[in-house]
PDB file of C-alpha atoms in Angstrom:
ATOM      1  CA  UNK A   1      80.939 -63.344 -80.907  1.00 61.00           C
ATOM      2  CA  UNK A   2      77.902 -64.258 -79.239  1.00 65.00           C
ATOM      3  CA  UNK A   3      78.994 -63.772 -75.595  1.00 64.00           C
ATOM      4  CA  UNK A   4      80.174 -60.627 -76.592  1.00 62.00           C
ATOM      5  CA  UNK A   5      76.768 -59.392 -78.115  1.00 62.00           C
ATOM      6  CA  UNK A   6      75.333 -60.790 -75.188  1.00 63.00           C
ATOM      7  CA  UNK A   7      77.896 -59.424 -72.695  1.00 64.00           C
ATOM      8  CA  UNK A   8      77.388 -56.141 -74.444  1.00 66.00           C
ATOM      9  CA  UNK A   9      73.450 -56.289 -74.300  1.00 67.00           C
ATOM     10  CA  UNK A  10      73.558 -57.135 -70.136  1.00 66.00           C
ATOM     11  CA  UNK A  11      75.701 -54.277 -70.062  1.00 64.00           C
ATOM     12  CA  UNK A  12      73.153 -52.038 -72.026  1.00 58.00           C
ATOM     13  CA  UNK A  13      70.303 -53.166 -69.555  1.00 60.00           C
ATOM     14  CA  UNK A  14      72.228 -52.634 -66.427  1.00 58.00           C
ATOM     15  CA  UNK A  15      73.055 -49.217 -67.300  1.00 59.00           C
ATOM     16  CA  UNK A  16      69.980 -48.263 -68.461  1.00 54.00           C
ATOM     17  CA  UNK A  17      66.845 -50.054 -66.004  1.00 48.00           C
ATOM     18  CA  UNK A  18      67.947 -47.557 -62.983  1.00 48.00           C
ATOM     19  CA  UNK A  19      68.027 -44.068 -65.385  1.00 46.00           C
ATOM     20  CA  UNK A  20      64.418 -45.653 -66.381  1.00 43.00           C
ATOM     21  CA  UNK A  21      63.331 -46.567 -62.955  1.00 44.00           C
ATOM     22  CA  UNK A  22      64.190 -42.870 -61.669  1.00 47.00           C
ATOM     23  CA  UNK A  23      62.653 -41.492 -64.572  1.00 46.00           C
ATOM     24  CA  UNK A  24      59.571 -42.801 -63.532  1.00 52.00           C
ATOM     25  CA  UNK A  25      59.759 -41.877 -59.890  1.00 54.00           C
ATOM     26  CA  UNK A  26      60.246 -38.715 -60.841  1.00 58.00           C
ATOM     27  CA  UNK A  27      57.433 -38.306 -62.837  1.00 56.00           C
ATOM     28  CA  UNK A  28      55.323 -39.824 -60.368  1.00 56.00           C
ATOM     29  CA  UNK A  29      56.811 -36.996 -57.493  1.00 58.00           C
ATOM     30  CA  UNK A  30      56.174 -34.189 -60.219  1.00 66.00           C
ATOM     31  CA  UNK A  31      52.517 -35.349 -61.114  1.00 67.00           C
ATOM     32  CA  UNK A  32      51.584 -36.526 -57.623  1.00 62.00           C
ATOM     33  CA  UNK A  33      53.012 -32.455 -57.150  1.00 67.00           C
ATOM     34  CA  UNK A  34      51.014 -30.753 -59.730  1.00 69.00           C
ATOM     35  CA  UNK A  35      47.324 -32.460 -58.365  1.00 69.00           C
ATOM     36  CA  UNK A  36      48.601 -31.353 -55.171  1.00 71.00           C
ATOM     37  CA  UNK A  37      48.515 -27.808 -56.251  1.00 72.00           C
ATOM     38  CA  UNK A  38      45.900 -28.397 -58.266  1.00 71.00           C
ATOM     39  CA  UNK A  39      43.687 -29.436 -55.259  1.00 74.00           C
ATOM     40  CA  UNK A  40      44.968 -26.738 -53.328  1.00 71.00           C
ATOM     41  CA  UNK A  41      43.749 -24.075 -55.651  1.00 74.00           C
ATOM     42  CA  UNK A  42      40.609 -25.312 -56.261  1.00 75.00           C
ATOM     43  CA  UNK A  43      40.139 -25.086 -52.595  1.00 77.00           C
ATOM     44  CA  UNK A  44      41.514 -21.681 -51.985  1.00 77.00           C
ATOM     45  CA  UNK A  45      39.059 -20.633 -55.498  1.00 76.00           C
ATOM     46  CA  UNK A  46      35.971 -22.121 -53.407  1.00 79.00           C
ATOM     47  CA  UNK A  47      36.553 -20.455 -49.841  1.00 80.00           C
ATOM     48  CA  UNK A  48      36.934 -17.477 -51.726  1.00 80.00           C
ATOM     49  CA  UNK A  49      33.907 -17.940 -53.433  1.00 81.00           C
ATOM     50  CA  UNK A  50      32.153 -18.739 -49.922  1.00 79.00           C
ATOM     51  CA  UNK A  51      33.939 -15.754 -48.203  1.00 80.00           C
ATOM     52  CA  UNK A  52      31.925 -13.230 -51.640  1.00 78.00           C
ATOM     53  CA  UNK A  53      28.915 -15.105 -50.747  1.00 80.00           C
ATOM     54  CA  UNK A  54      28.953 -14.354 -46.781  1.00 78.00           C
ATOM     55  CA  UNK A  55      29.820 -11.049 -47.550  1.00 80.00           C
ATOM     56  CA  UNK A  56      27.255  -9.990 -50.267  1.00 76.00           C
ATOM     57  CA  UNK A  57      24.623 -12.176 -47.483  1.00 77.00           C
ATOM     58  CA  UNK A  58      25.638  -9.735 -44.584  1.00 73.00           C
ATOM     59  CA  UNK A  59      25.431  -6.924 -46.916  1.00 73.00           C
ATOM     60  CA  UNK A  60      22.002  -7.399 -47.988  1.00 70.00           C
ATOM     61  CA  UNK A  61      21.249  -8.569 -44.720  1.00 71.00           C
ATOM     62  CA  UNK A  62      22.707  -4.947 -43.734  1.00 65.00           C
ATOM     63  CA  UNK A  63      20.928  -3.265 -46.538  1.00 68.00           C
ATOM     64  CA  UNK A  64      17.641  -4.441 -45.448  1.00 64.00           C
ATOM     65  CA  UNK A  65      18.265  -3.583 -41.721  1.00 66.00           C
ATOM     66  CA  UNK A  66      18.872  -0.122 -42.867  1.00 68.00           C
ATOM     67  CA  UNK A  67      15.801   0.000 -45.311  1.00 68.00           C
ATOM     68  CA  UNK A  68      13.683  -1.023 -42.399  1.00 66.00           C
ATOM     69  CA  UNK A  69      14.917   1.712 -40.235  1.00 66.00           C
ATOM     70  CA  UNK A  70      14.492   4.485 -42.495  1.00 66.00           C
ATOM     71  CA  UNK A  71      11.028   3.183 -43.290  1.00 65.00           C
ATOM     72  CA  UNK A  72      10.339   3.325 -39.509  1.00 64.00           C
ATOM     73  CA  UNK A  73      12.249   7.041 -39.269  1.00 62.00           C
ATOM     74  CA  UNK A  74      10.113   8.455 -42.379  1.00 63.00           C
ATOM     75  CA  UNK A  75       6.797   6.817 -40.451  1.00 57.00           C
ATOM     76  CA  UNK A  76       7.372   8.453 -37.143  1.00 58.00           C
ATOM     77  CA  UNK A  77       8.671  11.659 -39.213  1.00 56.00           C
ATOM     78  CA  UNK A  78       5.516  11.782 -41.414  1.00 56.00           C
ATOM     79  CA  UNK A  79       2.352  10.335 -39.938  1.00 59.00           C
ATOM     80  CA  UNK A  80       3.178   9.517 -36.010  1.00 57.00           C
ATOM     81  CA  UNK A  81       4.551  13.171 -35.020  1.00 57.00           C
ATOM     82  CA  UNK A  82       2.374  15.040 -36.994  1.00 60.00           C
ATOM     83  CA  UNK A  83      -1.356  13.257 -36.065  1.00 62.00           C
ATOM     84  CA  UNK A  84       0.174  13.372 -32.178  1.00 61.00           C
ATOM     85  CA  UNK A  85       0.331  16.861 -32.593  1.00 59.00           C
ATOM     86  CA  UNK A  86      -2.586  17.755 -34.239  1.00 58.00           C
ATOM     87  CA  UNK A  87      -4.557  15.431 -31.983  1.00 61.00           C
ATOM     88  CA  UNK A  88      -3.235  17.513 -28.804  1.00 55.00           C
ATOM     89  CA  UNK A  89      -4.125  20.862 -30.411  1.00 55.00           C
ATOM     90  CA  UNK A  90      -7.682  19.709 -31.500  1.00 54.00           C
ATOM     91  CA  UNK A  91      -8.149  18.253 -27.682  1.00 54.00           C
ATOM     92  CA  UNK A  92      -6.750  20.829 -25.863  1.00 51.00           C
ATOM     93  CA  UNK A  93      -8.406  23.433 -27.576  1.00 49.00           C
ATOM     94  CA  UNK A  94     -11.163  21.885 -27.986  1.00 49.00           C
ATOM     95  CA  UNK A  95     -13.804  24.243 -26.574  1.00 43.00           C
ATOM     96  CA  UNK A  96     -16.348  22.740 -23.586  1.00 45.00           C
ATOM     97  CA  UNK A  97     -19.183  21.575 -24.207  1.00 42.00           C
ATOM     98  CA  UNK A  98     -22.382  24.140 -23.513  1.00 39.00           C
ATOM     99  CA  UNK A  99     -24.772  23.104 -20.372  1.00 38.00           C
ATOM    100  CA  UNK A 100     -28.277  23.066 -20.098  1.00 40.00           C
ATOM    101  CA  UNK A 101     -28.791  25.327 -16.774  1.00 37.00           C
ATOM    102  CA  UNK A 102     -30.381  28.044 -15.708  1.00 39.00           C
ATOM    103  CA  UNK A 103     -27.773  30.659 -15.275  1.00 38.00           C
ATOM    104  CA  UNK A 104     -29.410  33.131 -12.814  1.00 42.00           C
ATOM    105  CA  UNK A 105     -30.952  30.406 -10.472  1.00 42.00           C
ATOM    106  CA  UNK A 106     -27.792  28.245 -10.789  1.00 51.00           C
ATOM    107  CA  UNK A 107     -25.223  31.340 -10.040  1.00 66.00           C
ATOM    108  CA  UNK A 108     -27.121  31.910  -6.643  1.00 83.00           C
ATOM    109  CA  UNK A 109     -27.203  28.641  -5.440  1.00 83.00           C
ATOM    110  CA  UNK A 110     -23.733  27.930  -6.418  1.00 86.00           C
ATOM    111  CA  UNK A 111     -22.218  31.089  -4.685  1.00 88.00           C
ATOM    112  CA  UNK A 112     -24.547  30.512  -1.597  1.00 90.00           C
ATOM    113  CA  UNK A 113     -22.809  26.921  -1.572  1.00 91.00           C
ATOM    114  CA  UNK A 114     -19.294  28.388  -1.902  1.00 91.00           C
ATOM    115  CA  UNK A 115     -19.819  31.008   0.821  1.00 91.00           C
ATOM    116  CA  UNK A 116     -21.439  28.200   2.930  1.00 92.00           C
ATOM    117  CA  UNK A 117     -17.810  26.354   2.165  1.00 92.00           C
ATOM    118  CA  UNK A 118     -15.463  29.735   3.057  1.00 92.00           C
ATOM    119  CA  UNK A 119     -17.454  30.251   6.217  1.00 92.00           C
ATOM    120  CA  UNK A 120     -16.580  26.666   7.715  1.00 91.00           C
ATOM    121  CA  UNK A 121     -13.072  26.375   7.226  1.00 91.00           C
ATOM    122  CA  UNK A 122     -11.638  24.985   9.801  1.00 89.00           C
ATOM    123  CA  UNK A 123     -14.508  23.649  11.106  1.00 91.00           C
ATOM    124  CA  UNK A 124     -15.359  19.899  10.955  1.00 92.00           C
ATOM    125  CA  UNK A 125     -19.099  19.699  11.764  1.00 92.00           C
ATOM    126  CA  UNK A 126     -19.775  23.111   9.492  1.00 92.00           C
ATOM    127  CA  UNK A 127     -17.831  22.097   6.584  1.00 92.00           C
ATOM    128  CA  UNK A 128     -19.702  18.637   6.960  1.00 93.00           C
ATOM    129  CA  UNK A 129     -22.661  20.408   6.523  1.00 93.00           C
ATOM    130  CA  UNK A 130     -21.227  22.229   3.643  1.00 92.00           C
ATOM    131  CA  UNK A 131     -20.163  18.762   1.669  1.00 93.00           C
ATOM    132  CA  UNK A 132     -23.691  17.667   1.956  1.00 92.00           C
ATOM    133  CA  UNK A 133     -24.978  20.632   0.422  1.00 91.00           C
ATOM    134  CA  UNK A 134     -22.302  20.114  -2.990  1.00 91.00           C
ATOM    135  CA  UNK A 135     -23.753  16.574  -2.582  1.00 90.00           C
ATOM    136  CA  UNK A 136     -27.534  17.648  -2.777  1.00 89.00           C
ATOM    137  CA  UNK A 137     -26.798  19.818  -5.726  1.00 88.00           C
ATOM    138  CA  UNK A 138     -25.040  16.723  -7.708  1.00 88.00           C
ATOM    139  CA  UNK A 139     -27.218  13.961  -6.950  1.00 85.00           C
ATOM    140  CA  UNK A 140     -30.758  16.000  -6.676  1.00 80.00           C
ATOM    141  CA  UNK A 141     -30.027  18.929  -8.625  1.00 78.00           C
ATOM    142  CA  UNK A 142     -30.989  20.734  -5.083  1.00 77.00           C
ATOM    143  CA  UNK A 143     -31.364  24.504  -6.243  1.00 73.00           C
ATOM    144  CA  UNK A 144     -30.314  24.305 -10.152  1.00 72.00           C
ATOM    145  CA  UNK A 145     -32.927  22.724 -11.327  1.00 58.00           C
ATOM    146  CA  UNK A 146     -35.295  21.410  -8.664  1.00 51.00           C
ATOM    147  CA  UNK A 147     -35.094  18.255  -6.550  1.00 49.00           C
ATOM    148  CA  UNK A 148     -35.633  14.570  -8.207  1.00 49.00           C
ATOM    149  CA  UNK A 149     -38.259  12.615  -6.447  1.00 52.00           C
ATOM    150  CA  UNK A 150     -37.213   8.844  -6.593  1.00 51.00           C
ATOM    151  CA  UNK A 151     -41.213   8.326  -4.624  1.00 52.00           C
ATOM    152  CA  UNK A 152     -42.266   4.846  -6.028  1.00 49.00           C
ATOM    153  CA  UNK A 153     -38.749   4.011  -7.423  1.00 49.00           C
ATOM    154  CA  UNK A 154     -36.099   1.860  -6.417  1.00 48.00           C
ATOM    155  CA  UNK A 155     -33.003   3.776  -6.797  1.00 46.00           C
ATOM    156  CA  UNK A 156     -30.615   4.585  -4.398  1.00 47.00           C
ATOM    157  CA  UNK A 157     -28.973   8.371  -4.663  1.00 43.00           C
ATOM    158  CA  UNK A 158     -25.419   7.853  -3.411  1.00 44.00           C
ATOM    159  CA  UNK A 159     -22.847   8.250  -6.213  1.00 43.00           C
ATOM    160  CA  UNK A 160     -22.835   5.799  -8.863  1.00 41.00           C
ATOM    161  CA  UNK A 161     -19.705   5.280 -11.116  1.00 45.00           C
ATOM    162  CA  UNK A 162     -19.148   3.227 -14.853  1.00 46.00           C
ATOM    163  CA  UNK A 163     -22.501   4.303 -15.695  1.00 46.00           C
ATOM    164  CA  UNK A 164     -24.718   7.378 -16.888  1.00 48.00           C
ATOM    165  CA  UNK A 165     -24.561   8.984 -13.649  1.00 48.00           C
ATOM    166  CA  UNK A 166     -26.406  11.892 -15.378  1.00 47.00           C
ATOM    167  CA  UNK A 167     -29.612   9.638 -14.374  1.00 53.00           C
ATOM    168  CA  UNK A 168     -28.553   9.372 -10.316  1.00 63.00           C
ATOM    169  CA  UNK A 169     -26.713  12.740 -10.395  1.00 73.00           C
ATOM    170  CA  UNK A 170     -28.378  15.282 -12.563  1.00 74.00           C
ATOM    171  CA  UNK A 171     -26.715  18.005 -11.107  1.00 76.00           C
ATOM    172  CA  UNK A 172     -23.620  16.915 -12.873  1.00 81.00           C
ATOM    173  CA  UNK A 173     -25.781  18.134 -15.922  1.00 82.00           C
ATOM    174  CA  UNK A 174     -27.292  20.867 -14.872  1.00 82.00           C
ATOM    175  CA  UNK A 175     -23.858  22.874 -13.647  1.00 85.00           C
ATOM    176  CA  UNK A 176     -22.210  24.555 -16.147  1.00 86.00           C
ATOM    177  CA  UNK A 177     -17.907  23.698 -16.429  1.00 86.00           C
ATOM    178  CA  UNK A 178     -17.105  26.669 -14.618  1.00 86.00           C
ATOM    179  CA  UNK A 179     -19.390  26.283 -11.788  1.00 88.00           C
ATOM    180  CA  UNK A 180     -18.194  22.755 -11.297  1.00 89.00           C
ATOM    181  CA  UNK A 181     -14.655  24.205 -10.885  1.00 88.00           C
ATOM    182  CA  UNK A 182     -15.690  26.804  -9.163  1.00 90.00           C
ATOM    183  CA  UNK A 183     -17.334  24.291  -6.278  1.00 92.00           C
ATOM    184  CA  UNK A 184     -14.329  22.135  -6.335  1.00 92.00           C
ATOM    185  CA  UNK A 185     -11.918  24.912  -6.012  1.00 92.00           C
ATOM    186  CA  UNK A 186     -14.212  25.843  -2.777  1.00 93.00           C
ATOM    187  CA  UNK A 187     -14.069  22.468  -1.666  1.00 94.00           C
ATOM    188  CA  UNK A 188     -10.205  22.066  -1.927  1.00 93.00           C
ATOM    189  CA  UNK A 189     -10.100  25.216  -0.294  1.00 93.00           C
ATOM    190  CA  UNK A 190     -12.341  24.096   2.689  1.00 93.00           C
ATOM    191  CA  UNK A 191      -9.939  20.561   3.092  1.00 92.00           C
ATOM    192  CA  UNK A 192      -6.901  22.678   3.110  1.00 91.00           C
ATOM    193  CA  UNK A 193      -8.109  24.541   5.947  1.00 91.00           C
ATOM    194  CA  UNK A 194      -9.097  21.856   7.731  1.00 90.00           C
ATOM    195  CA  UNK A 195      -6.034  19.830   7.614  1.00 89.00           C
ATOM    196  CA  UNK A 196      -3.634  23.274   8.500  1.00 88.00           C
ATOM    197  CA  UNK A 197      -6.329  24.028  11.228  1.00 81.00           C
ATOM    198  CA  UNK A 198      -4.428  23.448  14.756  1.00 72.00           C
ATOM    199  CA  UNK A 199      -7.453  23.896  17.305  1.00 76.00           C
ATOM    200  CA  UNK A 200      -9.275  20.463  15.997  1.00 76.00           C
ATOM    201  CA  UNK A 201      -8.475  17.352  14.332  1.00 85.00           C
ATOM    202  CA  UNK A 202      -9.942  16.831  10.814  1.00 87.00           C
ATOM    203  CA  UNK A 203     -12.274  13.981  10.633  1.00 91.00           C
ATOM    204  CA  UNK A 204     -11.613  10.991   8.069  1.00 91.00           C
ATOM    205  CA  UNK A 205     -15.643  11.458   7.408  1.00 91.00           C
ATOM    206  CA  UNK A 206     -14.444  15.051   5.690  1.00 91.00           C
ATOM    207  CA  UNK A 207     -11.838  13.536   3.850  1.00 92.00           C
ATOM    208  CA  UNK A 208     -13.791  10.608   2.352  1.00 92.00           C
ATOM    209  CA  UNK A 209     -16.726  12.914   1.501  1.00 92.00           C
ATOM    210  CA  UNK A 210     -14.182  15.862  -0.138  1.00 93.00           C
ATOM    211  CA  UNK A 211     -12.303  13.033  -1.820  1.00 93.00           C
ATOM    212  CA  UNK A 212     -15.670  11.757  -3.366  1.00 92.00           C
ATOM    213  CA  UNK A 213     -17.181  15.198  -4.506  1.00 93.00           C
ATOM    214  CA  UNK A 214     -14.014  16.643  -5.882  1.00 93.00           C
ATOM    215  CA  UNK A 215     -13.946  13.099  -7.926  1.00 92.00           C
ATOM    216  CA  UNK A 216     -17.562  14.208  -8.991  1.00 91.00           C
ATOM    217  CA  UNK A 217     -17.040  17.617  -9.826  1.00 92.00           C
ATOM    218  CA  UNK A 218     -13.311  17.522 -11.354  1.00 91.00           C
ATOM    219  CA  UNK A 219     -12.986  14.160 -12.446  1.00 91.00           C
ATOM    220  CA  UNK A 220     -10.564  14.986 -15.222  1.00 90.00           C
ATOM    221  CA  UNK A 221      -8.223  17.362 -12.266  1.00 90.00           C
ATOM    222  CA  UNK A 222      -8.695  20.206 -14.845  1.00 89.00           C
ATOM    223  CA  UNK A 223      -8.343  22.201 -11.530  1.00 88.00           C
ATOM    224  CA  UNK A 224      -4.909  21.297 -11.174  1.00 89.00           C
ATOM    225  CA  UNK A 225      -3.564  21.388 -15.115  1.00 91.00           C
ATOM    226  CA  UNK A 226      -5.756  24.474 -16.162  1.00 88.00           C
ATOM    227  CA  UNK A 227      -3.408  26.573 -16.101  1.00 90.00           C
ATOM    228  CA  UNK A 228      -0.427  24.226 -18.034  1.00 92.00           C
ATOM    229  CA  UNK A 229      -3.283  23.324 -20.437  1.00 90.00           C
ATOM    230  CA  UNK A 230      -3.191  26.729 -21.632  1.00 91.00           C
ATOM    231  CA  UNK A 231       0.502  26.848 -22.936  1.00 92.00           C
ATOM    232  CA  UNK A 232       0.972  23.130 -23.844  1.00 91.00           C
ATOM    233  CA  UNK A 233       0.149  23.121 -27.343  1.00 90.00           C
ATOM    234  CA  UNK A 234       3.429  25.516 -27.499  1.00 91.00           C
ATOM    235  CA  UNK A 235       4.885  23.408 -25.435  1.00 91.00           C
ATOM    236  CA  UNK A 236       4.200  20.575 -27.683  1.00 89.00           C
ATOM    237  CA  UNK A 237       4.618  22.383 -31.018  1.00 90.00           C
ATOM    238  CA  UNK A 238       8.211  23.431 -29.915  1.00 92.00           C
ATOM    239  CA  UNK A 239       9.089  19.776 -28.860  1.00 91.00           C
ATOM    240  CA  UNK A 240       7.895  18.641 -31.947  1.00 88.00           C
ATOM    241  CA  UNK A 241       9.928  21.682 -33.543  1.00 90.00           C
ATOM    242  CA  UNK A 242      13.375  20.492 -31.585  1.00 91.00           C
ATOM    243  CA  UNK A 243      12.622  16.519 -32.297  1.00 89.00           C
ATOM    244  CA  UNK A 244      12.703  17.454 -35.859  1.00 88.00           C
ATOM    245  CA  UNK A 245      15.339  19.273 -36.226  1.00 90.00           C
ATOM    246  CA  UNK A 246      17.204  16.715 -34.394  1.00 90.00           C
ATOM    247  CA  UNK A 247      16.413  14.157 -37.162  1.00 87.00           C
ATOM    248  CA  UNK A 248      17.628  16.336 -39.847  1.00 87.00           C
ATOM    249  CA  UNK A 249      21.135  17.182 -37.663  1.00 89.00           C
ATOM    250  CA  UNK A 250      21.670  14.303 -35.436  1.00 87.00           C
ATOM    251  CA  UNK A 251      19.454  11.465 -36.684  1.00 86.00           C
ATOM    252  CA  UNK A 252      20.819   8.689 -34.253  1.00 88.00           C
ATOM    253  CA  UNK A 253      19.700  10.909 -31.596  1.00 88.00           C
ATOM    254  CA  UNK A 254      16.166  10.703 -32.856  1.00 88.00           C
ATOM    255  CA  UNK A 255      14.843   8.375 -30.123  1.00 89.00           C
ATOM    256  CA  UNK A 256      16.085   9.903 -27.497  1.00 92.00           C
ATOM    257  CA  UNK A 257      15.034  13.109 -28.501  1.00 91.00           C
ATOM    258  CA  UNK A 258      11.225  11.914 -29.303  1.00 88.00           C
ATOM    259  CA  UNK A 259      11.120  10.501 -25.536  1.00 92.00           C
ATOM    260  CA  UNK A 260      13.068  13.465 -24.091  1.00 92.00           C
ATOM    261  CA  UNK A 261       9.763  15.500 -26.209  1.00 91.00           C
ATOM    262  CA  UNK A 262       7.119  13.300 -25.139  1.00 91.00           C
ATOM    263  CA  UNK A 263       8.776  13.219 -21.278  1.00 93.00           C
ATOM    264  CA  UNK A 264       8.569  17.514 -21.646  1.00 92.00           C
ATOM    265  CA  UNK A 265       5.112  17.499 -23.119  1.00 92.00           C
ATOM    266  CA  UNK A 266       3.542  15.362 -20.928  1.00 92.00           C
ATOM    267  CA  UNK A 267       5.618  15.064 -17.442  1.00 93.00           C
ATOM    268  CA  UNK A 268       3.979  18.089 -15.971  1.00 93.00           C
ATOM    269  CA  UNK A 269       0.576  16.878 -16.300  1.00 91.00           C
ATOM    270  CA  UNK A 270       1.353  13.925 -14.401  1.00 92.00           C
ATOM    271  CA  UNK A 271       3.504  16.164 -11.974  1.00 93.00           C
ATOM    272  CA  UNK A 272       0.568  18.357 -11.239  1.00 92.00           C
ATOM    273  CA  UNK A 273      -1.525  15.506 -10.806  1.00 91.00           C
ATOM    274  CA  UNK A 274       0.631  14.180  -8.484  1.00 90.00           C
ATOM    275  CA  UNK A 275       1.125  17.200  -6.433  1.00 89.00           C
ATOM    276  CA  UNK A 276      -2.811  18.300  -6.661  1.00 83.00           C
ATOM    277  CA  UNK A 277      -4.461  21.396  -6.458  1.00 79.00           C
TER     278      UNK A 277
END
């Protein structure tokens, strides 16, 4: 009876040890399984949470490109255009200022000087002659409002620049705007002649002294953008006119169109320039 019971009980364990032992391996699979997925999810949660918080960074990055550009639009659209063109209206309008000559003594000796210029075209020596009258008139005032006398004082009367040169030339002073032009325009006159003239050569004295009076008398070269000055505060009012509406239309095109403006407004000037009288 006891071998049997204990027959019976060695029976009971073999059968049952391996159904326990697979149990347990499969329990281990399955939970070794589940962390697996748990794992995996927790890293798929946090690169999507990553991913939301590259995104939102680029958008605000975005956001605050954007903010910064239409700051800089509404700047250029508000204060830069609009003081550019007032301040070319005010300063080409602006009215010259009034000189303190003597208009019938001045208007004699100027036109004497300018017939003096006609009457040597084409002539070195005369129009040499000519240039040194212009340069008696700027830097003694010869004939508009009596010679200077530097007796006693060391100053020399050649041209002076980057200072007052009313003191050395106060003929600069004395001549009203238009007589100034109106002696340059001689003058360019005069060095056009010589240079087309065919029956003698043109000194370089001639040119250095026209070059250095027409500096004196136009140094600005309002005799060669006069005549644009006249019309290019339209000119500048309808650029500013077209560069507007092509913010309100087309505003990517804004840049290009306040260049293409500025280019329009201010390329002849530097074309005339260029060209000269």
């Amino acid at each position: 009876c006891i071998l049997q019971k204990f027959f019976l009980l060695l029976c009971f364990l073999l059968l049952c040890v391996p159904q326990t032992s697979s149990f347990s391996i499969q329990h281990a699979v399955r939970t070794n399984n589940q962390r697996t997925t748990q794992t995996k999810q927790q890293m798929l949660c946090m690169m999507m949470m990553k991913k939301k918080e590259q995104e939102a960074q680029a958008l605000s990055t975005e956001t605050s490109t954007t903010r910064t550009r239409t700051r800089m639009s509404k700047w250029k659209e508000e204060i830069l255009v609009p003081t550019m063109a007032a301040g070319l209206l005010f300063f080409f309008t602006m009215a010259p200022p009034a000189a303190n000559a003597n208009v019938a003594d001045t208007t004699a000796t100027v036109k004497e000087t300018i017939q003096k210029l006609k009457v040597a075209q084409g002539n070195p020596t005369e129009s040499f002659q000519a240039y040194e009258e212009v340069a008696s008139i700027i830097t003694e005032g010869k004939g508009v409002g009596g010679s200077v006398n530097y007796k006693n004082i060391n100053l020399d009367s050649s041209f002076v620049e980057d200072e007052d040169r009313s003191i050395y030339n106060p003929g600069l002073t004395l001549l009203t705007e238009s007589e100034k032009l109106a002696l340059a325009r001689a003058l360019v006159n005069n060095q056009k002649a010589g240079l087309a003239s065919t029956t003698s050569e043109w000194p370089e004295s001639n040119t250095v002294a026209y070059d250095l009076l027409k500096h004196q008398l136009d140094p600005f070269y309002l005799l060669e953008t006069r005549n644009y000055l006249k019309v290019l505060p339209f000119v500048g009012a309808i650029s500013y006119l077209a560069a507007l509406g092509v913010q309100q239309v087309k505003r990517e095109f804004f840049s290009i169109a306040y260049v293409a403006g500025a280019v329009a407004v201010f390329g002849p000037l530097l074309l005339l320039i260029a060209i000269g009288p």
